[in-house]
CSV table of C-alpha atoms and ligand atoms in Angstrom, one decimal:
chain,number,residue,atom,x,y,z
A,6,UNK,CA,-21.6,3.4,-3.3
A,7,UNK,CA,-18.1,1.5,-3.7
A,8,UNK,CA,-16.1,1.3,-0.6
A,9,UNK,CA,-11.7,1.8,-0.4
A,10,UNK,CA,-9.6,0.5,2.6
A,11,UNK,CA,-6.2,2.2,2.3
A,12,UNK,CA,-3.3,1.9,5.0
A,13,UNK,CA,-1.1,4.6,5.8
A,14,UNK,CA,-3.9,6.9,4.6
A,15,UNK,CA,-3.0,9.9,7.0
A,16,UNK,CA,1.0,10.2,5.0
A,17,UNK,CA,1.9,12.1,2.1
A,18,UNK,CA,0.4,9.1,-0.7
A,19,UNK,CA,-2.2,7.7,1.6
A,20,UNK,CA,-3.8,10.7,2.0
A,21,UNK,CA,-3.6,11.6,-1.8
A,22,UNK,CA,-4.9,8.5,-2.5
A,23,UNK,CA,-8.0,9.5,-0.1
A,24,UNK,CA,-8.6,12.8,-1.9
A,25,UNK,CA,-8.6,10.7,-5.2
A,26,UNK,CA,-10.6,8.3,-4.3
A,27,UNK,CA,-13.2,10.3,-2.7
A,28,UNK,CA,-13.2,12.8,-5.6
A,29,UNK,CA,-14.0,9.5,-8.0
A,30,UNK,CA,-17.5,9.0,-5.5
A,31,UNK,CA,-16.2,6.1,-3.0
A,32,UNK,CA,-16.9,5.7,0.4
A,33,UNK,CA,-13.4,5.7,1.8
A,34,UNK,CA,-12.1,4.5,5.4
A,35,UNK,CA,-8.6,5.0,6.2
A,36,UNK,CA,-6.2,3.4,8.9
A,37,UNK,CA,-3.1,5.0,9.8
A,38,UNK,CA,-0.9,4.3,12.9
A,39,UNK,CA,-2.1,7.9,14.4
A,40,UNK,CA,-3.4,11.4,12.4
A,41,UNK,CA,-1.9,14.3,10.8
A,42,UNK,CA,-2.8,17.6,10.8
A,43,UNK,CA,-4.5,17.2,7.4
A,44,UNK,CA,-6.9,14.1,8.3
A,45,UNK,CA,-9.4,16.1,10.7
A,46,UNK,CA,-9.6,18.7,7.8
A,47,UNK,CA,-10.0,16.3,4.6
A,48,UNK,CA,-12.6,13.8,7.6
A,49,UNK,CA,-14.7,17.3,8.2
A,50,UNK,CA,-14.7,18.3,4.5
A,51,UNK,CA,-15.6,14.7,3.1
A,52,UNK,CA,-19.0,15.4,4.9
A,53,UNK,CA,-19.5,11.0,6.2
A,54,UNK,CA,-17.5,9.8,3.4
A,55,UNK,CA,-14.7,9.3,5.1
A,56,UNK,CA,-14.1,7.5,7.9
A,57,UNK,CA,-10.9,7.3,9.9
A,58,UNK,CA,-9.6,4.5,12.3
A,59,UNK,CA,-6.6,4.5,14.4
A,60,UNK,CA,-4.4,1.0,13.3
A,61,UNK,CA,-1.2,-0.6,14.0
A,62,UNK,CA,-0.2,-2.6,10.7
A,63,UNK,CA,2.1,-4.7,12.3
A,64,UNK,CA,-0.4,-5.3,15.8
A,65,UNK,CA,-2.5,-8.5,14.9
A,66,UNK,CA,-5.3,-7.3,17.1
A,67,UNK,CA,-5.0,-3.8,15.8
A,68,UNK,CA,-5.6,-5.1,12.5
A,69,UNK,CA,-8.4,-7.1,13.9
A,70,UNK,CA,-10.1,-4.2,15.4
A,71,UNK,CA,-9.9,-2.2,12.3
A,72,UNK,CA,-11.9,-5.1,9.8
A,73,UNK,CA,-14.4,-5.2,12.7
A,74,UNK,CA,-15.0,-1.3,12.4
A,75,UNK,CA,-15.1,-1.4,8.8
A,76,UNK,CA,-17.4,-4.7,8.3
A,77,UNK,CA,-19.9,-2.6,11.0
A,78,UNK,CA,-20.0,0.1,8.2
A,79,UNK,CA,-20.1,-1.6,5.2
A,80,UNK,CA,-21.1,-5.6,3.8
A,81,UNK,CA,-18.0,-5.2,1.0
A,82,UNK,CA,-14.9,-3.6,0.1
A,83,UNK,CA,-14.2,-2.9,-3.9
A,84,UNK,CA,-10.7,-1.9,-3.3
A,85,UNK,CA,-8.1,-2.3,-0.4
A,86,UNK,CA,-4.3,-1.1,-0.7
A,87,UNK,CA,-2.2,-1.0,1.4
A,88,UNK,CA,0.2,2.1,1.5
A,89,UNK,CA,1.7,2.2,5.1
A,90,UNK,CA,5.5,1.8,5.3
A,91,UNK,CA,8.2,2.9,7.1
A,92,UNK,CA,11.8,3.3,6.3
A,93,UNK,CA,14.9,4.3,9.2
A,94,UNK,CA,17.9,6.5,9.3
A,95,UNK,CA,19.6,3.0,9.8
A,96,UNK,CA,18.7,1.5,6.5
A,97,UNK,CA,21.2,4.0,4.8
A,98,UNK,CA,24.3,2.2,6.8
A,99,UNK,CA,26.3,-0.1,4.6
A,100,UNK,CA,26.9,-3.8,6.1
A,101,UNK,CA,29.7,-3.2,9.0
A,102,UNK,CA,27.5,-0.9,10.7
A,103,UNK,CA,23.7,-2.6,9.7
A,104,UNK,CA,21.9,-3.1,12.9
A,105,UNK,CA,20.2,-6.3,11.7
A,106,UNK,CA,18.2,-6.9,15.1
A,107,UNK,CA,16.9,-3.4,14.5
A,108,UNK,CA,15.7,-4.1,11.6
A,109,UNK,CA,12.9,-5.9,12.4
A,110,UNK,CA,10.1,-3.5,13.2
A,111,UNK,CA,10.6,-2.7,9.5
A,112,UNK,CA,9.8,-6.1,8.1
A,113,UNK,CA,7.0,-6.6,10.4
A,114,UNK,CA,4.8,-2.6,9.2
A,115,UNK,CA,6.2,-3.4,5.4
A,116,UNK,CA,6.3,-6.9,4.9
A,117,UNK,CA,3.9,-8.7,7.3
A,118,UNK,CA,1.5,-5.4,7.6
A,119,UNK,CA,-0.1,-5.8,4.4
A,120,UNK,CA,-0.5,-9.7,4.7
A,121,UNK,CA,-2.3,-8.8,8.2
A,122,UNK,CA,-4.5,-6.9,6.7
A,123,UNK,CA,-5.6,-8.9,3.7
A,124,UNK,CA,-5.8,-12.0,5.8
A,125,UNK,CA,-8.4,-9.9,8.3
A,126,UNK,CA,-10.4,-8.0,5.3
A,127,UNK,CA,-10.5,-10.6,2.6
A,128,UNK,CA,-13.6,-11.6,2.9
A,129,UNK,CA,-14.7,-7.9,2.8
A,130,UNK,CA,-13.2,-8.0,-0.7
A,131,UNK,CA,-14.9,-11.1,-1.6
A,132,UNK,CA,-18.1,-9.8,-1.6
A,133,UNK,CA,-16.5,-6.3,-3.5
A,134,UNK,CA,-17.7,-5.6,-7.2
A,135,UNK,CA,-14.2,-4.1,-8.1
A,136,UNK,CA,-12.2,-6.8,-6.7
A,137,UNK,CA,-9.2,-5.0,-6.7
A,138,UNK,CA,-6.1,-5.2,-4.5
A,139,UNK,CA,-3.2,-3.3,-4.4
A,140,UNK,CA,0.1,-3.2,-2.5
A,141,UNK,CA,2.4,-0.4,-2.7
A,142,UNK,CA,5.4,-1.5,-3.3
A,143,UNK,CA,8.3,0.5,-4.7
A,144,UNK,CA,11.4,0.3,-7.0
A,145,UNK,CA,13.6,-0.8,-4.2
A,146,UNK,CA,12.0,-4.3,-4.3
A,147,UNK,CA,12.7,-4.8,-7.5
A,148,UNK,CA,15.0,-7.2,-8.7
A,149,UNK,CA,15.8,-6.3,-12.0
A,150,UNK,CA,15.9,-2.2,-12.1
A,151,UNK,CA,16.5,-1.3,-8.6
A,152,UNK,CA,18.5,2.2,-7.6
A,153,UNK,CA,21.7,-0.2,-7.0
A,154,UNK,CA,21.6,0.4,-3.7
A,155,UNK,CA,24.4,-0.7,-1.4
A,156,UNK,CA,22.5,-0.2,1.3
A,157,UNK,CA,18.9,-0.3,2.7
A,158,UNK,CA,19.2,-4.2,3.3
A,159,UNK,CA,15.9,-3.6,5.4
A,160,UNK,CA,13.8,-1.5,3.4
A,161,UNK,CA,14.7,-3.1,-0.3
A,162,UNK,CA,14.6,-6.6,1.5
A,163,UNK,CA,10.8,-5.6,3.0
A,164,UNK,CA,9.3,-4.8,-0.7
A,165,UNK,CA,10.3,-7.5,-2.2
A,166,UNK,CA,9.2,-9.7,0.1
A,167,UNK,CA,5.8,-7.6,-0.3
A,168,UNK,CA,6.5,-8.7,-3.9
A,169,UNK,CA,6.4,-12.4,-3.6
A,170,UNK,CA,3.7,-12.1,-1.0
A,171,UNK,CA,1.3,-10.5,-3.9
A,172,UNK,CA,2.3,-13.4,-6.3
A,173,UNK,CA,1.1,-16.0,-3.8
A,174,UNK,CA,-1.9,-14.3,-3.2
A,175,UNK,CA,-3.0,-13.5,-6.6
A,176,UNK,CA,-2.6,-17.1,-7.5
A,177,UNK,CA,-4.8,-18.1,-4.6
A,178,UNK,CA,-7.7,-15.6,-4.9
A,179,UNK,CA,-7.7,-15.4,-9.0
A,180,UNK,CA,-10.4,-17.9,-9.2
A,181,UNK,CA,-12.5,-15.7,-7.4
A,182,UNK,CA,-11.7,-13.0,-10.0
A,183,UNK,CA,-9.8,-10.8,-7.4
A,184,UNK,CA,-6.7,-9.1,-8.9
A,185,UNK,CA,-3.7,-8.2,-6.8
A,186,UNK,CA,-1.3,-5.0,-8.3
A,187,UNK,CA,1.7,-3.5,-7.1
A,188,UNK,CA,2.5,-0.1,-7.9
A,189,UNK,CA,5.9,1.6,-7.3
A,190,UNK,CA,4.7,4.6,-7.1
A,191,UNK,CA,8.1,6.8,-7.8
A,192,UNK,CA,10.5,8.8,-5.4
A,193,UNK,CA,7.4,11.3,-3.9
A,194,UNK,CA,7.5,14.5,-2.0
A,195,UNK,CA,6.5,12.9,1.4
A,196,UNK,CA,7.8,12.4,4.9
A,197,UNK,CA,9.4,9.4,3.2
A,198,UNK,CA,11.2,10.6,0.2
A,199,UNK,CA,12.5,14.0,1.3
A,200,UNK,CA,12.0,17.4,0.5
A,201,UNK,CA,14.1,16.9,-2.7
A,202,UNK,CA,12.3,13.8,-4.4
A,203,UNK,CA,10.5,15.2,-7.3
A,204,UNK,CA,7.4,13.7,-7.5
A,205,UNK,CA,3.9,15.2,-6.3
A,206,UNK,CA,2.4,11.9,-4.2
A,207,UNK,CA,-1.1,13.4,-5.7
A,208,UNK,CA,0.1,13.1,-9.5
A,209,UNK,CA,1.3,9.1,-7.7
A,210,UNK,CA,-1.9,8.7,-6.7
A,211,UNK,CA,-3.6,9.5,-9.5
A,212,UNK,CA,-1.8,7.3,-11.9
A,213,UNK,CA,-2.3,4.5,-9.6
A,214,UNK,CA,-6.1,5.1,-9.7
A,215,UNK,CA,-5.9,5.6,-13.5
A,216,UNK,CA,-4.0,2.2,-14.0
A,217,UNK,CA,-5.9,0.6,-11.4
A,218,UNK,CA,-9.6,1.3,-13.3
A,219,UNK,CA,-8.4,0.3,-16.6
A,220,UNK,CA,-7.1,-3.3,-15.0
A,221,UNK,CA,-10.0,-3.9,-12.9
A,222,UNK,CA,-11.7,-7.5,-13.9
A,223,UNK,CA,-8.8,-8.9,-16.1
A,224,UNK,CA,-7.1,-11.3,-14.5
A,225,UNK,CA,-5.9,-13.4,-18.0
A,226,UNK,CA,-1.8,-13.3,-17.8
A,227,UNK,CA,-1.4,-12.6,-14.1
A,228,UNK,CA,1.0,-13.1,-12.5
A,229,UNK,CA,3.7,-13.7,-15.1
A,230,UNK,CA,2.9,-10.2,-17.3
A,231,UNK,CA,0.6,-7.4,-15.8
A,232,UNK,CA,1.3,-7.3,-11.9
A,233,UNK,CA,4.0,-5.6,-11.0
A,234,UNK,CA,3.8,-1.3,-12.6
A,235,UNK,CA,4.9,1.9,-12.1
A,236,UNK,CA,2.4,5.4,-10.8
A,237,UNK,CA,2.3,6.1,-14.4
A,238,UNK,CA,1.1,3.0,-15.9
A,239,UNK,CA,4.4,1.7,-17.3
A,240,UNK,CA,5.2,-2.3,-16.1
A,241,UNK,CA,7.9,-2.5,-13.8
A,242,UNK,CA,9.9,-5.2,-14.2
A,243,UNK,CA,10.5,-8.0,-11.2
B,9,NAP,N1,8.1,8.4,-0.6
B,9,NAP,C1,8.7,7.7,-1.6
B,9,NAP,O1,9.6,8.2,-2.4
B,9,NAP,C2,8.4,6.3,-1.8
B,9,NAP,C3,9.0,5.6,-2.8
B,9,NAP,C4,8.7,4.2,-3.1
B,9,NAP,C5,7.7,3.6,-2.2
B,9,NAP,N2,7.1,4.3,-1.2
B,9,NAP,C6,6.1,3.6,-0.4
B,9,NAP,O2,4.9,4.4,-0.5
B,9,NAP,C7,4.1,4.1,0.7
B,9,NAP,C8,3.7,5.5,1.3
B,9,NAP,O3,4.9,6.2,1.6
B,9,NAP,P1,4.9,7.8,1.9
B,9,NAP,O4,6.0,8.3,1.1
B,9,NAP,O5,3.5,8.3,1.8
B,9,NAP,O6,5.4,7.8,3.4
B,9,NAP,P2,4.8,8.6,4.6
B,9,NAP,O7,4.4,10.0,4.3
B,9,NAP,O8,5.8,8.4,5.7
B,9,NAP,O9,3.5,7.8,5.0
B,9,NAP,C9,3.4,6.5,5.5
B,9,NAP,C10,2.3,6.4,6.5
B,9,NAP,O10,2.3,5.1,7.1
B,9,NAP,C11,2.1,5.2,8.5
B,9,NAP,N3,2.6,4.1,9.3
B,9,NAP,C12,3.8,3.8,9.7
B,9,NAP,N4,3.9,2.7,10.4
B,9,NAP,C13,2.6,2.3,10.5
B,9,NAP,C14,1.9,1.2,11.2
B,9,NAP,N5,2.7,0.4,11.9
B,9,NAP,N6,0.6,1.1,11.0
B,9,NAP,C15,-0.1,1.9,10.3
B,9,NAP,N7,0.4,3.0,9.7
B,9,NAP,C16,1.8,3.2,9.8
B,9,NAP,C17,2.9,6.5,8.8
B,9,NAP,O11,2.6,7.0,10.1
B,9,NAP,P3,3.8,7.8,10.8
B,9,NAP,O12,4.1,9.0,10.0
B,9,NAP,O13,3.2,8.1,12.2
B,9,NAP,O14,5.0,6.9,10.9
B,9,NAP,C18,2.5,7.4,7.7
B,9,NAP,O15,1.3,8.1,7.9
B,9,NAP,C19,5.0,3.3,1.6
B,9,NAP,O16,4.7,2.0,1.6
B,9,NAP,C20,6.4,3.5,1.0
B,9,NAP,O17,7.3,2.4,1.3
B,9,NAP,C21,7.4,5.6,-1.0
């Protein structure tokens, strides 16, 4: 059975993306800081195929715990991605009033989170078949085509430093034919985005594990061309 790791997996993506993924036949665990109303439901309806574990992205020994549990379950990992982020009502203040010192909790679940958790499970996805790895990223880390925010230092400042993170690692683990994709996967209905945002996180979701299939095993251009996309399998540009 193919295993998925996915982060954040109890909000409004992360828990699309376990529906999807355990709709397509994979043995899914899930870490999230703490539950929502919706995990016990989709844990007692997934009937053992999906396992949830209580993880703090940006605790080291949190993280720790959490590739312990998994490796007790399971030799391999096909897929990991890492979906947890955060934003705060502070990001929206423009520079005279940016708390700077405050803003550090965000770099450490967005940025550093995900680089936590590859660093403990990577081995995991060594010995995957899929080989896939994916980051969720989003357009406010994007150079080129942001919003043209002139605000969110924090949260547009965390991405794209999940950006350049995924470059370095998918030069360092392409020999071993792992790929590394990051998905912006589009202003979603969540806790996140807003009641007004119009995208369903399980259309996001699906694109992502549309896109994701087709790319699995080519690793030629990356990570010039072919790393960097939106939810519905356009290439967003850096
Ligand atoms: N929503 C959008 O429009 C949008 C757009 C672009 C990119 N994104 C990205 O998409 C991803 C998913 O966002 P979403 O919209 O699904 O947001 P969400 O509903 O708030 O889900 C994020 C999940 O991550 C969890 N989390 C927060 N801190 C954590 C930590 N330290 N350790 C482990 N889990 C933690 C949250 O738990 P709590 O609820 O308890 O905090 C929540 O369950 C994020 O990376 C976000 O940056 C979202």
């Amino acid at each position: 059975m193919k295993t998925i790791l996915i982060t954040g997996a109890a909000g409004g993506l992360g828990i699309c993306l376990v529906r999807e993924y355990l709709s397509r036949g994979y043995r899914v665990f899930g870490a999230d800081i703490g539950k929502r109303p919706d995990t016990d439901k989709l844990l007692a309806e997934a009937d053992g195929n999906y396992l949830f574990f209580e993880t703090d992205v940006a605790d080291t020994s949190s993280v720790q715990k959490l590739a312990e549990r998994v490796s007790a379950q399971t030799e391999s990992l096909d897929i990991l991605i890492n979906a947890a982020g955060i934003i705060r009502p502070e990001s929206e203040d423009i520079l005279e009033k940016f708390d700077i010192d405050g803003s550090r909790k965000l770099f450490d679940v967005n940025a550093l989170g995900p680089l936590r958790v590859v660093k403990a499970c990577i081995s995991l996805l060594r010995h995957g078949k899929e080989k896939l790895l994916i980051n969720i990223s989003s357009e406010a880390g994007s150079m080129t085509t942001h919003a043209d925010y002139i605000n969110r230092y924090d949260y547009c400042m965390s991405k794209a430093a999940l950006n350049i993170q995924s470059i370095i690692l998918q030069r360092y683990v392409k020999q071993e034919g792992i790929r590394v994709l990051l998905f912006n996967p589009g202003w979603m209905h969540t806790q996140m985005g807003g009641p007004n945002a119009p995208i369903n996180p399980a259309d996001s979701a699906r694109g992502i594990a549309d896109l994701s299939a087709s790319l699995c095993g080519k690793i030629e251009d990356i990570p010039a061309t072919g790393m960097f996309w939106n939810y519905d399998g356009t290439e967003r540009p850096w």
